[in-house]
Coordinates of C-alpha atoms in Angstrom, one line a residue:
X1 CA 68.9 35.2 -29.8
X2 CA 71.0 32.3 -29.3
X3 CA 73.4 34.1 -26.9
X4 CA 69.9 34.6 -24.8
X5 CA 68.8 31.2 -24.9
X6 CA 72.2 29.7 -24.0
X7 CA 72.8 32.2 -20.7
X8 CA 68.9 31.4 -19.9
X9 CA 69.9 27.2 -20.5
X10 CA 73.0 28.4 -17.9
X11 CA 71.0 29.8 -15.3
X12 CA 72.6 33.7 -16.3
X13 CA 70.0 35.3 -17.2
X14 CA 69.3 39.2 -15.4
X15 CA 66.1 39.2 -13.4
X16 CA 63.3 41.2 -15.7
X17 CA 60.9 41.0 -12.5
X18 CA 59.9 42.8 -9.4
X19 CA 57.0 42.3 -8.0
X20 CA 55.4 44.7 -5.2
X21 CA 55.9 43.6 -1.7
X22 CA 53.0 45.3 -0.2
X23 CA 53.9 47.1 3.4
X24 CA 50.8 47.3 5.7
X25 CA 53.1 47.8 9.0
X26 CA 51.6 44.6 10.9
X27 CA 53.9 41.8 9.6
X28 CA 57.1 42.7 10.7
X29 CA 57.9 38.9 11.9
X30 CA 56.7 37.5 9.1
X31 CA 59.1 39.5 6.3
X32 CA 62.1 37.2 6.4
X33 CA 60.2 34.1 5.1
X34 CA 58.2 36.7 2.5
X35 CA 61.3 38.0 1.3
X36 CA 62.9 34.1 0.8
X37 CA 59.5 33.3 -0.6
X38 CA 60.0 35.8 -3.2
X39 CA 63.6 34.7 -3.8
X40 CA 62.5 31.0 -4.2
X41 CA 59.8 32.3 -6.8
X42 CA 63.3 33.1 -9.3
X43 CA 62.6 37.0 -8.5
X44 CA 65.7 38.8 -7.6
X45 CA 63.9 42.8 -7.4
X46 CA 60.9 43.7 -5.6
X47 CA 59.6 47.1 -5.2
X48 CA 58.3 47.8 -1.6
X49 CA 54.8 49.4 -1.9
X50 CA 54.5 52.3 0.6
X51 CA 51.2 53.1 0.4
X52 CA 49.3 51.0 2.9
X53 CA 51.6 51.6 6.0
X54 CA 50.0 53.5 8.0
X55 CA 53.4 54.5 9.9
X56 CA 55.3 55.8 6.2
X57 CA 58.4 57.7 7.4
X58 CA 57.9 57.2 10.9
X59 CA 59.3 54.8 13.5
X60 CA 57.5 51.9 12.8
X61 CA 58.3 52.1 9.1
X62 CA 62.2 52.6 9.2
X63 CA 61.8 49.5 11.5
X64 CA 60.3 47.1 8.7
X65 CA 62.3 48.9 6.3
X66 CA 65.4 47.9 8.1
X67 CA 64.2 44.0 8.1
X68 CA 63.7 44.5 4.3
X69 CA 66.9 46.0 3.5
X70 CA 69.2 43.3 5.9
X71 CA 66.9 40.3 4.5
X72 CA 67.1 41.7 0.8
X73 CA 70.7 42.5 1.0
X74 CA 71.9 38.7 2.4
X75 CA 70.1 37.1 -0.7
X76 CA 71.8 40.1 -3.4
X77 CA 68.4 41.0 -4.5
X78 CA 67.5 44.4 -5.2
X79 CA 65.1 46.8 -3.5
X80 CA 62.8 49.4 -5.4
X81 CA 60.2 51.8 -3.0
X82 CA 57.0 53.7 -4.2
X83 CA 57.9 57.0 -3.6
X84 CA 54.6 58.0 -1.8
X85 CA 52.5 57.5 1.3
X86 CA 49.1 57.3 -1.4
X87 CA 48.1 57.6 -5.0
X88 CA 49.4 59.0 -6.6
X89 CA 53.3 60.3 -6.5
X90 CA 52.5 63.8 -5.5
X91 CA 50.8 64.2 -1.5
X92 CA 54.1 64.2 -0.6
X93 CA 53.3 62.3 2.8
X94 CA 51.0 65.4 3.0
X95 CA 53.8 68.3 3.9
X96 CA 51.7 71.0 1.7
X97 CA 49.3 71.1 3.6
X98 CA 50.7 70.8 6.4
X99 CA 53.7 73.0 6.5
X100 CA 54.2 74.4 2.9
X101 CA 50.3 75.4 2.0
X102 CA 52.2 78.5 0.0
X103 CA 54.0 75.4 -2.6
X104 CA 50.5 74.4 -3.4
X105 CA 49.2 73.6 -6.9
X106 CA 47.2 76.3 -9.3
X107 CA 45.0 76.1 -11.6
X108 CA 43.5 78.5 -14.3
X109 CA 39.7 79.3 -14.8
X110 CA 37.5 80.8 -16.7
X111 CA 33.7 82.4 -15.6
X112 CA 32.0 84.2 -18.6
X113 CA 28.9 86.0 -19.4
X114 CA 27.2 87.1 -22.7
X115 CA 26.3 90.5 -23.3
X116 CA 24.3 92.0 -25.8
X117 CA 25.7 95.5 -27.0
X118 CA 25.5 98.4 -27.4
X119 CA 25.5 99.0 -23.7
X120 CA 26.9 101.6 -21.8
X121 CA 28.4 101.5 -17.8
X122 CA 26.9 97.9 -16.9
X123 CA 28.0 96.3 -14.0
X124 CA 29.2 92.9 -14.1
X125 CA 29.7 90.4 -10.9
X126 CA 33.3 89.1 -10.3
X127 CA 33.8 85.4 -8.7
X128 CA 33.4 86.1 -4.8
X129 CA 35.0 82.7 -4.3
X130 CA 38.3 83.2 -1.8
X131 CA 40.0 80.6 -3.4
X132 CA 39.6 82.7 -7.1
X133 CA 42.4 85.4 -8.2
X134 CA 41.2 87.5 -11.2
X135 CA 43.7 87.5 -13.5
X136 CA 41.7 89.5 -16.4
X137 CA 38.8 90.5 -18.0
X138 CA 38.5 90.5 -21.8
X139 CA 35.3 90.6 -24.3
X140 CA 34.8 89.1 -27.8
X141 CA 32.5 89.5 -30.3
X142 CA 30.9 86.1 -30.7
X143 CA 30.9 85.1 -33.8
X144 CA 27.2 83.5 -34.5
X145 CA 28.5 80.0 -35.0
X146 CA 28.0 77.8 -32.0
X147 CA 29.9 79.6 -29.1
X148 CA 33.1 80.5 -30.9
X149 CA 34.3 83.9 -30.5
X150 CA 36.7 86.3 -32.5
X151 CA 39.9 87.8 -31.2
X152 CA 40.0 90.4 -33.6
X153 CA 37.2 92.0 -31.7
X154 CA 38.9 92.2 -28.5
X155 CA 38.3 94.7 -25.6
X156 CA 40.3 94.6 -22.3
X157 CA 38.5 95.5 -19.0
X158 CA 41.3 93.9 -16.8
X159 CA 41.8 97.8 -15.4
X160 CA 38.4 98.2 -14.1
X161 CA 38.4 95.5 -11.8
X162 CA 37.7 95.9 -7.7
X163 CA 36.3 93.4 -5.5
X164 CA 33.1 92.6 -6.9
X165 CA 31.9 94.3 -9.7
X166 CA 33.5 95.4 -13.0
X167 CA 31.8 98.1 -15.1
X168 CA 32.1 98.1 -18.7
X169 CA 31.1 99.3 -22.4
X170 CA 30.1 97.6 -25.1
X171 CA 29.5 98.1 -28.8
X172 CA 26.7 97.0 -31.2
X173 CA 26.9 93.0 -31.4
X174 CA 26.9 90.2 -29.4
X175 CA 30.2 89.8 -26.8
X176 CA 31.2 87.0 -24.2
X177 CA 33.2 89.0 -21.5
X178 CA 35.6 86.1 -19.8
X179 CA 36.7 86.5 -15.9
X180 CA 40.1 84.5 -16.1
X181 CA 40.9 83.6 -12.2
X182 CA 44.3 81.8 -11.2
X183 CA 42.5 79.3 -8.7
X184 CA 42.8 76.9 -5.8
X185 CA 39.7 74.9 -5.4
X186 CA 39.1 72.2 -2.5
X187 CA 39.2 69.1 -4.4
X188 CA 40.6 65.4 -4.6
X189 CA 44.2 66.6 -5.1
X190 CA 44.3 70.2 -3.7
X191 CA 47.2 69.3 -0.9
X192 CA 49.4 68.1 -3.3
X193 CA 52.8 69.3 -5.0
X194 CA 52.6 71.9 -7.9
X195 CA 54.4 69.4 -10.7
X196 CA 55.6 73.0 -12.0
X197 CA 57.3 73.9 -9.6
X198 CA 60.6 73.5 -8.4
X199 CA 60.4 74.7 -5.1
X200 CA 56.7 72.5 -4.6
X201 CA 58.6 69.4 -6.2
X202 CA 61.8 69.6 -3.6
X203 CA 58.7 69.2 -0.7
X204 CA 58.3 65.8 -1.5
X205 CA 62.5 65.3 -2.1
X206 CA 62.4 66.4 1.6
X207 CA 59.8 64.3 2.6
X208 CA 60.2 61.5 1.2
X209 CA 63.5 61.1 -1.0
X210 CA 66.3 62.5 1.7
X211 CA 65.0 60.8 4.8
X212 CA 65.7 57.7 3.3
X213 CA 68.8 58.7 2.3
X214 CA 70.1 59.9 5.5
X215 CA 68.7 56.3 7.1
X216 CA 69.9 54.3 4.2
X217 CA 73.2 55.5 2.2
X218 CA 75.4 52.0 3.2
X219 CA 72.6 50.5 0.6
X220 CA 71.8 53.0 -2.2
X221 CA 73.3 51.9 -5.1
X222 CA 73.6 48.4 -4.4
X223 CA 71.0 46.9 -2.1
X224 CA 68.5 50.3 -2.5
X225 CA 67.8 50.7 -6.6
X226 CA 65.9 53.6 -6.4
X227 CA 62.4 55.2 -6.4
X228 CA 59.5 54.5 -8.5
X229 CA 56.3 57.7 -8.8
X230 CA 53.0 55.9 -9.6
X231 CA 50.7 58.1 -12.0
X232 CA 51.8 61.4 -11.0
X233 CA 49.4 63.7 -12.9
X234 CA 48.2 67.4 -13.3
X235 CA 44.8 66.3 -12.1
X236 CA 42.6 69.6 -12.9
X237 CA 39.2 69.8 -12.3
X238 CA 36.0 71.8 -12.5
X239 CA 35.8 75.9 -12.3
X240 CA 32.5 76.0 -13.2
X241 CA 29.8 74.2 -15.0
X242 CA 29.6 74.9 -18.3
X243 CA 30.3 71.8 -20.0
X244 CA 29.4 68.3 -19.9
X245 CA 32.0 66.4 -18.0
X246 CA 33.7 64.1 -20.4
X247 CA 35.1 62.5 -17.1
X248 CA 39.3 62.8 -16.4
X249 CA 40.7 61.4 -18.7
X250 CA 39.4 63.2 -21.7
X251 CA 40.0 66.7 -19.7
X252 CA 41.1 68.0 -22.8
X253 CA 41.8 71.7 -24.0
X254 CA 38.2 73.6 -25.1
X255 CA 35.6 72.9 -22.4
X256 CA 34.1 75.7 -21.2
X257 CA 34.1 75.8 -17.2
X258 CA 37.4 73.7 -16.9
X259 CA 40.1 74.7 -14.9
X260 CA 43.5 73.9 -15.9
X261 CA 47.0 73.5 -14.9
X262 CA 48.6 76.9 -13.8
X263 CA 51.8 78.3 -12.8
X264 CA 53.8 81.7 -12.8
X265 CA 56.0 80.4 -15.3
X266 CA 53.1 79.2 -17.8
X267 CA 52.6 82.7 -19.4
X268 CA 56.6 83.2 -19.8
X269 CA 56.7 80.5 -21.4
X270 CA 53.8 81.0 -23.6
X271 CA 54.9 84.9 -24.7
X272 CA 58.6 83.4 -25.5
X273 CA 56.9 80.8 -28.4
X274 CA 53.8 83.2 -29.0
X275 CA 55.8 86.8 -29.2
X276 CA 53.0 88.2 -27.9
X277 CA 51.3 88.5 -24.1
X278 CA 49.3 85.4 -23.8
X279 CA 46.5 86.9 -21.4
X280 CA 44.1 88.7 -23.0
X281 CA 43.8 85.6 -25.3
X282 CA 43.8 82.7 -23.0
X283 CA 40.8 82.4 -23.6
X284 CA 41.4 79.6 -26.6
X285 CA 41.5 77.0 -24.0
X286 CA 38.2 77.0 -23.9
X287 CA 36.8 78.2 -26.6
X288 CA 37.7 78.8 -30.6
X289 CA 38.6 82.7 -30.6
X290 CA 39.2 82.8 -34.2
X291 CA 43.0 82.4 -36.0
X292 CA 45.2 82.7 -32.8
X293 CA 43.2 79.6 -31.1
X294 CA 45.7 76.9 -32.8
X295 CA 48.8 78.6 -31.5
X296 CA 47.6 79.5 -28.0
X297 CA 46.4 75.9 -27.3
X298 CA 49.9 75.0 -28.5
X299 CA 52.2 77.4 -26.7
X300 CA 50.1 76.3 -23.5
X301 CA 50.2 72.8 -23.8
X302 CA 54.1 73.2 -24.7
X303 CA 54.8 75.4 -21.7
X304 CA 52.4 73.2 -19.1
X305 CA 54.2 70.1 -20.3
X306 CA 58.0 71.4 -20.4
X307 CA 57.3 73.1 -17.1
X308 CA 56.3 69.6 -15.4
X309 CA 59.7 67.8 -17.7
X310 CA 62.1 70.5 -16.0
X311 CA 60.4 70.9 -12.6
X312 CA 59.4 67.0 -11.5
X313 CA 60.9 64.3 -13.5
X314 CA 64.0 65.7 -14.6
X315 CA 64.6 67.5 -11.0
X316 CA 63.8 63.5 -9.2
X317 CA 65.8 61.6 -11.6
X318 CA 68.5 64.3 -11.0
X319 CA 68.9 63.4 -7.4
X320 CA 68.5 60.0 -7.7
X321 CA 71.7 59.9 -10.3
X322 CA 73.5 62.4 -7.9
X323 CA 72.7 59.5 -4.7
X324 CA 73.5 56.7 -6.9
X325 CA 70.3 55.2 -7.8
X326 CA 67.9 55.6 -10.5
X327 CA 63.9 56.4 -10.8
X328 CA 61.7 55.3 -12.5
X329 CA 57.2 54.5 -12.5
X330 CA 55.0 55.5 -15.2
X331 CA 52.1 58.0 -15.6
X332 CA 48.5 57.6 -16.2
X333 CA 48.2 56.3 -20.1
X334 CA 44.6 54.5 -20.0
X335 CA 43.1 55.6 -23.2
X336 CA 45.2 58.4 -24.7
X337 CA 45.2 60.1 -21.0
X338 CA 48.8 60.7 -21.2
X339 CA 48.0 63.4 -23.7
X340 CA 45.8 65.5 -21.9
X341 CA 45.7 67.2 -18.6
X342 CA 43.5 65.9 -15.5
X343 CA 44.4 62.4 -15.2
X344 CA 47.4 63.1 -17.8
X345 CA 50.5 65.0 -17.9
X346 CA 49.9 66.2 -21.6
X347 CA 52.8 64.5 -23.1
X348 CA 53.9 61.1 -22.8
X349 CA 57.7 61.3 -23.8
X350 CA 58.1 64.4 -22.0
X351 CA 56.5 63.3 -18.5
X352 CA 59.0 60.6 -18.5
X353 CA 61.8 62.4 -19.2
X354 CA 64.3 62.1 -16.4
X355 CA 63.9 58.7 -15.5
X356 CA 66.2 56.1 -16.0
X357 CA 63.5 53.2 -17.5
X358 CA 60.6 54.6 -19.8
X359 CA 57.0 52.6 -18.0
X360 CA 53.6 51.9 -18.9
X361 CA 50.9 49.8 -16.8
X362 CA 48.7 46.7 -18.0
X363 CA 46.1 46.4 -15.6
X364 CA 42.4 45.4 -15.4
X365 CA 41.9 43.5 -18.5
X366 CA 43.3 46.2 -20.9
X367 CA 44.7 43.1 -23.1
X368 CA 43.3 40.2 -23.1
X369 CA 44.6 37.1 -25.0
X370 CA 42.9 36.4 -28.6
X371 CA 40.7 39.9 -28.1
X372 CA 43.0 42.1 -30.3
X373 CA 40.3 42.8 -33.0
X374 CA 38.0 44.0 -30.7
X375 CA 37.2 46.8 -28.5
X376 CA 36.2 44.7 -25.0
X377 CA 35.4 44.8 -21.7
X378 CA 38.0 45.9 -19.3
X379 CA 37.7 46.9 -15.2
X380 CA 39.5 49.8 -16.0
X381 CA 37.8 53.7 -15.8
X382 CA 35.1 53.5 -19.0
X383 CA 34.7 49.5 -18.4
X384 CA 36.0 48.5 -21.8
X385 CA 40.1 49.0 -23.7
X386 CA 40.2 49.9 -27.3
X387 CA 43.1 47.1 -28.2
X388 CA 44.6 49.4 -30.7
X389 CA 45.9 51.8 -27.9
X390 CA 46.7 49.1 -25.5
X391 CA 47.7 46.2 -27.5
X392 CA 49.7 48.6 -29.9
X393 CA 50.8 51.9 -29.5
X394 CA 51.3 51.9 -25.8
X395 CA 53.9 49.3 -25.8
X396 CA 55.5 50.9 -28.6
X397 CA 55.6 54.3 -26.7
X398 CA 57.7 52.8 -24.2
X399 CA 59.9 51.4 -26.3
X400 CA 60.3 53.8 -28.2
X401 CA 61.1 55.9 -25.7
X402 CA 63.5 53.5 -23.8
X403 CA 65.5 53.8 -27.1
X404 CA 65.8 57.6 -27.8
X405 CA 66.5 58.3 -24.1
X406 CA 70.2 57.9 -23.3
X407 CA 69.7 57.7 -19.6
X408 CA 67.4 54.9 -19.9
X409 CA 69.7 52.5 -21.6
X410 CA 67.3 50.8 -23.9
X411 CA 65.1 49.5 -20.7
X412 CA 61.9 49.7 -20.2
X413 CA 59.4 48.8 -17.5

């Protein structure tokens, strides 16, 4: 500690702030004096916020972004860029839809219907929806507490299927027959990257990441620091409408009529922790299907969550070391979200893995001074902040992961 206090006393101390220098695209004479303003304020960093210039990635941007970079350079101060043209990390300055529509995200749904055997040759409807793929079509015998089901009683229709109607058998009992569709819906974040995917995730490296490469390499590693996402997420939505919608952040696994994050490599990863097909009982994510709900919801969380490790943050912090800079942002945390899917990436420690500073975000009131004993208002999603999660054990999440990760060198933003 005294070591600190004597280099701060000597005017050596590192600059621990960098503010956002937001980029609108109709100031360009005015930046030289913003930048020096910034510099006078004992900031040496500043992280140039993308997402309000209308002109991202075209001429008009590479022209401020040159004033930036020449100012920013002459003072030694160093330069950070949010790696997006909106929020969150992920449109990819809209390239999926506008050139790779194939790269786009999945999710998985469910559509069920309750059947009362013994029945013999029924017809059942299939989704008509184009955006719908049936996957499967399994029954269970429900169980006669609340809407759980059991596995053990499982019979598998997926061979029966044709475009609209699926006929079908059934015992004495009560059954739920589940239609499980790999889907894309037309919602909020349906032209964005597939965080599972490598080949999605290398859209936005070529949208975004090597153009300024190819403008900038003279000042990546010195001047240029690196890139920063901002609350990339898996942002699933609604299938159908079964449930009562706890609202994004508590998109949790076991409401009926949620979709959820999908890809190719979900259910390979799945049968290589489960030793068994995952399919015919996916249908745990939504519901309790007796012993084998525990382990599903495990191996599919696991899989969802290693997936978006591999495919997104490792494979952007990969070619930021391989250019000489470093990346860096945080995800969505704001009341456990982190954990969970829809405004979460399911796992905190592994969503971050692959950048070079573990980050959270303080916003909106989520601490407030002398408040730590009580839950309080906050402008945040929910309009209050539970101080034990933000006071506490968020900040400790980010330092402990700053810590355990060698490539982030104890830092944390």
């Amino acid at each position: 500690m005294y070591k600190k206090l004597k280099d701060v006393l000597q005017n050596k101390e590192n600059n621990f702030m960098m503010p956002f220098y937001w980029q609108h695209g109709d100031h360009y004479e005015t930046i030289p004096q913003e930048i020096e303003s910034i510099y006078n304020s004992g900031c040496r960093a500043f992280c140039v916020e993308s997402r309000p210039h209308k002109g991202f990635v075209d001429e008009t941007w590479w022209r401020d972004m040159d004033l930036i970079l020449s100012e920013a350079s002459k003072r030694n101060m160093d330069v950070w860029l949010l790696d997006d043209d909106h929020f969150p990390t992920g449109h990819a300055v809209g390239h999926i839809s506008k050139y790779h529509p194939e790269k786009a995200r999945w999710d998985i749904g469910e559509r069920h219907v309750d059947v009362l055997g013994p029945v013999n040759g029924a017809l059942l409807l299939t989704d008509e929806r184009k955006t719908a793929k049936l996957l499967g079509i399994f029954a269970y015998k429900r169980t006669g507490e609340g809407e759980n089901c059991d596995a053990a009683e499982m019979l598998d229709f997926s061979d029966r299927k044709n475009d609209r109607f699926v006929e079908i058998s059934l015992p004495e009992g009560m059954w739920r027959v589940f239609f499980i569709y790999k889907i894309q819906e037309k919602q909020e974040f349906a032209d964005y990257i597939d965080m599972m995917s490598e080949d999605s995730v290398r859209v936005l490296i070529d949208a975004v990441y090597e153009p300024h490469f190819e403008h900038y390499k003279e000042y990546f590693g010195n001047t240029f620091k690196g890139f920063f996402s901002d609350e990339p997420h898996l942002s699933n939505t609604w299938f159908s409408s079964h449930s009562e919608d706890p609202g994004m952040y508590e998109r949790r696994l076991g409401l009926l009529g949620m979709a959820y994050p999908w890809h190719k490599n979900v259910f390979l990863r799945m049968e290589n922790e489960l030793g068994f097909s995952p399919l015919p009982f996916i249908a745990a994510i939504w519901t309790d299907i007796g012993e084998k709900t525990a382990k599903v919801r495990l191996a599919y969380m696991n899989a969802v969550t290693t997936l978006y490790r591999d495919n997104f943050t490792r494979q952007l912090g990969g070619w930021c070391k391989d250019h000489g800079v470093e990346y860096i942002g945080h995800v969505i945390e704001d009341a456990g979200a982190h954990k969970r899917t829809g405004y979460g990436t399911g796992h905190y420690f592994r969503a971050l893995d692959g950048q070079h500073m573990s980050g959270i975000d303080i916003v909106l009131h989520q601490i407030m001074p002398g408040m730590s004993n009580y839950i309080h208002t906050s402008s945040a999603f929910g309009n209050n902040a539970d101080p034990e999660f933000f006071d506490y054990a968020l900040g400790k999440m980010a330092s402990s992961l700053a810590h355990i990760s060698r490539s982030m060198k104890g830092r944390a933003m």
